[in-house]
Amino acid sequence: MKVLGFAGSARRDSLNKRLVRLGAHAIRSAGAEATFIDLEDFPMPLYHGDLEAAQGVPAQARELAELIRAHDALLIASPENNASVSSLLKNTIDWLSRVRDLDPLAGKVAALMAASPGGFGGVRGLYHLRAILNTLGVEVIAPQFLLPHAHQAFDAEGNFVDLKQAEQLAKFVSRMLSVAGKLA
Ligand SMILES: Cc1cc2nc3c(=O)[nH]c(=O)nc-3n(C[C@H](O)[C@H](O)[C@H](O)COP(=O)(O)O)c2cc1C
């Protein structure tokens, strides 16, 4: 089982990147493969129909689509921006949905996470992300991992301060691997 993990933030000190890195670590501990990528390395212009008509899909969107196709499941940590997904994540998904010949998201299993400095852990953004991914044929598992007060959740090495969160994360990825394994 191969899982591709990324965050919907390109920020250098992104809390969501820290969270998805821990998720990737938990996946490897469970005996599966995990690849962490940074969307900073897949820059894409803001989706514009005229741009697509003139130049087609950006090379980075195709590259990311091929990477997704080479994995069985996705682990996505999304920031919550104004009660929805980040612009970066939405734009990335919109371009991916235009890589028609590869149809990269259809049939993938995904597990969703969110880290927020706020008290609700980014839950509102994940409602939208789930709906967007479902529309594109992604099987999003029911459990989701929320990390409220995320600015206080990590130690200097990027591990959870609270060991209970590490246990919950291990259970969460185990569920994703189990569902992805059954669907494979
Ligand atoms: C434009 C904007 C809107 C935001 N809206 C929300 C929000 O609705 N809910 C929330 O919990 N945090 C919100 N935040 C705070 C982000 O969750 C916070 O900046 C978070 O650290 C961003 O994720 P990152 O650390 O992975 O970059 C917002 C931040 C920005 C810049």
mmCIF file of C-alpha atoms and ligand atoms in Angstrom:
data_model
loop_
_atom_site.group_PDB
_atom_site.id
_atom_site.type_symbol
_atom_site.label_atom_id
_atom_site.label_comp_id
_atom_site.label_asym_id
_atom_site.label_seq_id
_atom_site.Cartn_x
_atom_site.Cartn_y
_atom_site.Cartn_z
ATOM 1 C CA MET A 1 0.000 0.000 0.000
ATOM 2 C CA LYS A 2 1.446 3.353 -1.077
ATOM 3 C CA VAL A 3 0.123 6.590 0.369
ATOM 4 C CA LEU A 4 0.829 10.087 -0.923
ATOM 5 C CA GLY A 5 0.694 12.769 1.768
ATOM 6 C CA PHE A 6 0.551 16.520 1.336
ATOM 7 C CA ALA A 7 -0.783 19.639 3.010
ATOM 8 C CA GLY A 8 -2.905 22.384 1.515
ATOM 9 C CA SER A 9 -0.367 24.960 2.643
ATOM 10 C CA ALA A 10 2.959 25.874 1.095
ATOM 11 C CA ARG A 11 3.992 27.942 4.128
ATOM 12 C CA ARG A 12 7.475 27.054 5.337
ATOM 13 C CA ASP A 13 6.363 26.595 8.976
ATOM 14 C CA SER A 14 2.971 25.144 8.082
ATOM 15 C CA LEU A 15 1.230 23.331 10.939
ATOM 16 C CA ASN A 16 -0.562 21.174 8.373
ATOM 17 C CA LYS A 17 2.740 20.086 6.834
ATOM 18 C CA ARG A 18 3.945 19.082 10.289
ATOM 19 C CA LEU A 19 0.758 17.096 10.829
ATOM 20 C CA VAL A 20 0.910 15.257 7.514
ATOM 21 C CA ARG A 21 4.609 14.474 8.066
ATOM 22 C CA LEU A 22 3.638 12.756 11.331
ATOM 23 C CA GLY A 23 0.879 10.961 9.444
ATOM 24 C CA ALA A 24 3.426 9.706 6.901
ATOM 25 C CA HIS A 25 5.628 8.514 9.739
ATOM 26 C CA ALA A 26 2.676 6.648 11.308
ATOM 27 C CA ILE A 27 1.929 4.993 7.950
ATOM 28 C CA ARG A 28 5.529 3.747 7.686
ATOM 29 C CA SER A 29 5.345 2.474 11.267
ATOM 30 C CA ALA A 30 2.246 0.507 10.242
ATOM 31 C CA GLY A 31 4.285 -1.195 7.505
ATOM 32 C CA ALA A 32 3.020 0.691 4.452
ATOM 33 C CA GLU A 33 4.814 3.127 2.159
ATOM 34 C CA ALA A 34 4.334 6.877 2.456
ATOM 35 C CA THR A 35 5.581 9.699 0.249
ATOM 36 C CA PHE A 36 5.439 13.239 1.593
ATOM 37 C CA ILE A 37 5.336 16.024 -0.978
ATOM 38 C CA ASP A 38 5.231 19.794 -0.567
ATOM 39 C CA LEU A 39 2.830 21.689 -2.841
ATOM 40 C CA GLU A 40 5.479 24.429 -2.882
ATOM 41 C CA ASP A 41 7.246 22.131 -5.376
ATOM 42 C CA PHE A 42 4.161 22.024 -7.660
ATOM 43 C CA PRO A 43 3.450 25.691 -8.375
ATOM 44 C CA MET A 44 0.419 26.247 -10.620
ATOM 45 C CA PRO A 45 -1.191 29.448 -11.852
ATOM 46 C CA LEU A 46 -4.656 30.354 -10.648
ATOM 47 C CA TYR A 47 -7.099 28.317 -12.749
ATOM 48 C CA HIS A 48 -8.372 30.341 -15.694
ATOM 49 C CA GLY A 49 -10.326 28.853 -18.589
ATOM 50 C CA ASP A 50 -8.622 31.066 -21.177
ATOM 51 C CA LEU A 51 -5.199 30.034 -19.884
ATOM 52 C CA GLU A 52 -6.174 26.377 -20.132
ATOM 53 C CA ALA A 53 -7.533 26.902 -23.650
ATOM 54 C CA ALA A 54 -4.317 28.636 -24.730
ATOM 55 C CA GLN A 55 -1.681 26.578 -22.929
ATOM 56 C CA GLY A 56 -3.375 23.428 -21.663
ATOM 57 C CA VAL A 57 -2.852 21.986 -18.193
ATOM 58 C CA PRO A 58 0.373 23.103 -16.429
ATOM 59 C CA ALA A 59 3.207 20.565 -16.423
ATOM 60 C CA GLN A 60 3.157 20.548 -12.603
ATOM 61 C CA ALA A 61 -0.507 19.462 -12.574
ATOM 62 C CA ARG A 62 0.292 16.568 -14.890
ATOM 63 C CA GLU A 63 3.335 15.659 -12.792
ATOM 64 C CA LEU A 64 1.225 15.647 -9.620
ATOM 65 C CA ALA A 65 -1.519 13.658 -11.378
ATOM 66 C CA GLU A 66 1.025 10.992 -12.352
ATOM 67 C CA LEU A 67 2.324 10.872 -8.787
ATOM 68 C CA ILE A 68 -1.221 10.403 -7.462
ATOM 69 C CA ARG A 69 -1.822 7.635 -9.989
ATOM 70 C CA ALA A 70 1.311 5.875 -8.692
ATOM 71 C CA HIS A 71 -0.157 5.752 -5.146
ATOM 72 C CA ASP A 72 -3.141 3.863 -3.729
ATOM 73 C CA ALA A 73 -4.330 6.420 -1.206
ATOM 74 C CA LEU A 74 -4.004 10.058 -0.202
ATOM 75 C CA LEU A 75 -3.426 11.666 3.171
ATOM 76 C CA ILE A 76 -4.348 15.348 2.963
ATOM 77 C CA ALA A 77 -4.044 17.964 5.714
ATOM 78 C CA SER A 78 -5.918 21.136 4.871
ATOM 79 C CA PRO A 79 -5.770 24.489 6.595
ATOM 80 C CA GLU A 80 -9.184 26.073 7.210
ATOM 81 C CA ASN A 81 -9.438 29.455 5.524
ATOM 82 C CA ASN A 82 -12.656 31.368 6.192
ATOM 83 C CA ALA A 83 -14.476 28.124 6.973
ATOM 84 C CA SER A 84 -13.363 26.363 3.800
ATOM 85 C CA VAL A 85 -10.336 24.767 2.167
ATOM 86 C CA SER A 86 -7.257 26.836 1.343
ATOM 87 C CA SER A 87 -7.098 28.531 -2.055
ATOM 88 C CA LEU A 88 -3.919 26.573 -2.802
ATOM 89 C CA LEU A 89 -5.623 23.235 -2.233
ATOM 90 C CA LYS A 90 -8.748 24.158 -4.199
ATOM 91 C CA ASN A 91 -6.682 25.465 -7.107
ATOM 92 C CA THR A 92 -4.532 22.330 -7.104
ATOM 93 C CA ILE A 93 -7.610 20.080 -7.123
ATOM 94 C CA ASP A 94 -9.241 22.150 -9.872
ATOM 95 C CA TRP A 95 -6.201 21.715 -12.125
ATOM 96 C CA LEU A 96 -5.990 17.999 -11.281
ATOM 97 C CA SER A 97 -9.607 17.629 -12.350
ATOM 98 C CA ARG A 98 -8.587 18.982 -15.773
ATOM 99 C CA VAL A 99 -5.988 16.256 -16.374
ATOM 100 C CA ARG A 100 -8.754 14.367 -18.130
ATOM 101 C CA ASP A 101 -6.720 11.577 -19.718
ATOM 102 C CA LEU A 102 -5.322 10.451 -16.354
ATOM 103 C CA ASP A 103 -8.418 11.161 -14.191
ATOM 104 C CA PRO A 104 -6.000 10.921 -11.223
ATOM 105 C CA LEU A 105 -8.394 11.156 -8.293
ATOM 106 C CA ALA A 106 -11.111 8.721 -9.341
ATOM 107 C CA GLY A 107 -11.156 5.606 -7.172
ATOM 108 C CA LYS A 108 -8.496 6.793 -4.724
ATOM 109 C CA VAL A 109 -9.023 6.415 -0.997
ATOM 110 C CA ALA A 110 -8.326 9.561 1.024
ATOM 111 C CA ALA A 111 -8.019 10.383 4.699
ATOM 112 C CA LEU A 112 -8.440 14.008 5.759
ATOM 113 C CA MET A 113 -6.677 15.952 8.464
ATOM 114 C CA ALA A 114 -6.655 19.576 9.554
ATOM 115 C CA ALA A 115 -4.472 21.583 11.920
ATOM 116 C CA SER A 116 -5.560 24.985 13.156
ATOM 117 C CA PRO A 117 -4.455 27.325 15.916
ATOM 118 C CA GLY A 118 -8.180 27.723 16.675
ATOM 119 C CA GLY A 119 -10.304 25.594 18.966
ATOM 120 C CA PHE A 120 -12.296 23.735 16.298
ATOM 121 C CA GLY A 121 -9.321 22.201 14.528
ATOM 122 C CA GLY A 122 -10.341 23.189 11.011
ATOM 123 C CA VAL A 123 -13.450 20.973 10.934
ATOM 124 C CA ARG A 124 -15.442 23.335 8.702
ATOM 125 C CA GLY A 125 -12.842 23.224 5.959
ATOM 126 C CA LEU A 126 -12.970 19.447 5.909
ATOM 127 C CA TYR A 127 -16.730 19.392 5.197
ATOM 128 C CA HIS A 128 -15.986 21.231 1.972
ATOM 129 C CA LEU A 129 -12.899 19.183 1.136
ATOM 130 C CA ARG A 130 -14.847 15.947 1.587
ATOM 131 C CA ALA A 131 -17.585 17.169 -0.754
ATOM 132 C CA ILE A 132 -15.085 18.320 -3.405
ATOM 133 C CA LEU A 133 -13.196 15.017 -3.353
ATOM 134 C CA ASN A 134 -16.396 12.940 -3.363
ATOM 135 C CA THR A 135 -17.470 14.809 -6.490
ATOM 136 C CA LEU A 136 -14.242 13.691 -8.160
ATOM 137 C CA GLY A 137 -14.766 10.046 -7.240
ATOM 138 C CA VAL A 138 -12.532 9.837 -4.173
ATOM 139 C CA GLU A 139 -13.556 7.431 -1.397
ATOM 140 C CA VAL A 140 -12.983 9.627 1.669
ATOM 141 C CA ILE A 141 -12.929 7.569 4.867
ATOM 142 C CA ALA A 142 -15.402 8.610 7.570
ATOM 143 C CA PRO A 143 -12.938 9.300 10.423
ATOM 144 C CA GLN A 144 -10.962 12.520 10.119
ATOM 145 C CA PHE A 145 -8.099 13.836 12.227
ATOM 146 C CA LEU A 146 -8.515 17.315 13.716
ATOM 147 C CA LEU A 147 -5.758 19.139 15.564
ATOM 148 C CA PRO A 148 -7.053 22.212 17.426
ATOM 149 C CA HIS A 149 -4.566 24.603 19.104
ATOM 150 C CA ALA A 150 -2.027 23.206 16.657
ATOM 151 C CA HIS A 151 0.515 25.966 17.356
ATOM 152 C CA GLN A 152 0.983 24.357 20.797
ATOM 153 C CA ALA A 153 0.751 20.726 19.680
ATOM 154 C CA PHE A 154 4.290 20.036 18.411
ATOM 155 C CA ASP A 155 7.648 19.863 20.152
ATOM 156 C CA ALA A 156 10.911 21.188 18.665
ATOM 157 C CA GLU A 157 11.421 17.944 16.692
ATOM 158 C CA GLY A 158 7.934 18.160 15.191
ATOM 159 C CA ASN A 159 6.456 15.354 17.316
ATOM 160 C CA PHE A 160 3.209 15.622 19.258
ATOM 161 C CA VAL A 161 3.557 17.029 22.771
ATOM 162 C CA ASP A 162 0.575 14.898 23.833
ATOM 163 C CA LEU A 163 1.243 11.179 23.317
ATOM 164 C CA LYS A 164 -2.503 10.492 23.141
ATOM 165 C CA GLN A 165 -2.536 12.360 19.836
ATOM 166 C CA ALA A 166 0.134 10.016 18.472
ATOM 167 C CA GLU A 167 -2.049 7.040 19.483
ATOM 168 C CA GLN A 168 -5.093 8.581 17.792
ATOM 169 C CA LEU A 169 -3.086 9.234 14.655
ATOM 170 C CA ALA A 170 -1.890 5.613 14.567
ATOM 171 C CA LYS A 171 -5.533 4.422 14.806
ATOM 172 C CA PHE A 172 -6.575 6.856 12.103
ATOM 173 C CA VAL A 173 -3.943 5.743 9.580
ATOM 174 C CA SER A 174 -4.627 2.120 10.414
ATOM 175 C CA ARG A 175 -8.270 2.693 9.446
ATOM 176 C CA MET A 176 -7.232 4.334 6.171
ATOM 177 C CA LEU A 177 -4.884 1.477 5.308
ATOM 178 C CA SER A 178 -7.580 -1.071 6.119
ATOM 179 C CA VAL A 179 -10.185 0.629 3.868
ATOM 180 C CA ALA A 180 -7.645 1.200 1.078
ATOM 181 C CA GLY A 181 -6.563 -2.451 1.321
ATOM 182 C CA LYS A 182 -10.161 -3.704 1.011
ATOM 183 C CA LEU A 183 -10.850 -1.499 -2.000
ATOM 184 C CA ALA A 184 -7.582 -2.330 -3.761
HETATM 185 C C1 LIG B 1 -7.265 34.125 5.093
HETATM 186 C C2 LIG B 1 -7.249 33.247 6.320
HETATM 187 C C3 LIG B 1 -8.405 32.731 6.812
HETATM 188 C C4 LIG B 1 -8.414 31.895 7.926
HETATM 189 N N1 LIG B 1 -9.588 31.349 8.356
HETATM 190 C C5 LIG B 1 -9.593 30.455 9.357
HETATM 191 C C6 LIG B 1 -10.773 29.771 9.724
HETATM 192 O O1 LIG B 1 -11.848 29.971 9.181
HETATM 193 N N2 LIG B 1 -10.689 28.847 10.725
HETATM 194 C C7 LIG B 1 -9.519 28.567 11.372
HETATM 195 O O2 LIG B 1 -9.504 27.710 12.256
HETATM 196 N N3 LIG B 1 -8.370 29.208 11.046
HETATM 197 C C8 LIG B 1 -8.374 30.128 10.055
HETATM 198 N N4 LIG B 1 -7.210 30.748 9.683
HETATM 199 C C9 LIG B 1 -5.972 30.448 10.418
HETATM 200 C C10 LIG B 1 -5.238 29.274 9.776
HETATM 201 O O3 LIG B 1 -5.865 28.079 10.190
HETATM 202 C C11 LIG B 1 -3.779 29.283 10.265
HETATM 203 O O4 LIG B 1 -3.128 30.409 9.708
HETATM 204 C C12 LIG B 1 -3.054 28.005 9.949
HETATM 205 O O5 LIG B 1 -1.857 27.980 10.681
HETATM 206 C C13 LIG B 1 -2.766 27.893 8.445
HETATM 207 O O6 LIG B 1 -2.280 26.610 8.149
HETATM 208 P P1 LIG B 1 -0.713 26.281 8.001
HETATM 209 O O7 LIG B 1 -0.099 26.518 9.366
HETATM 210 O O8 LIG B 1 -0.691 24.855 7.619
HETATM 211 O O9 LIG B 1 -0.130 27.207 6.977
HETATM 212 C C14 LIG B 1 -7.195 31.609 8.592
HETATM 213 C C15 LIG B 1 -5.997 32.154 8.081
HETATM 214 C C16 LIG B 1 -6.018 32.958 6.980
HETATM 215 C C17 LIG B 1 -4.729 33.534 6.454
#
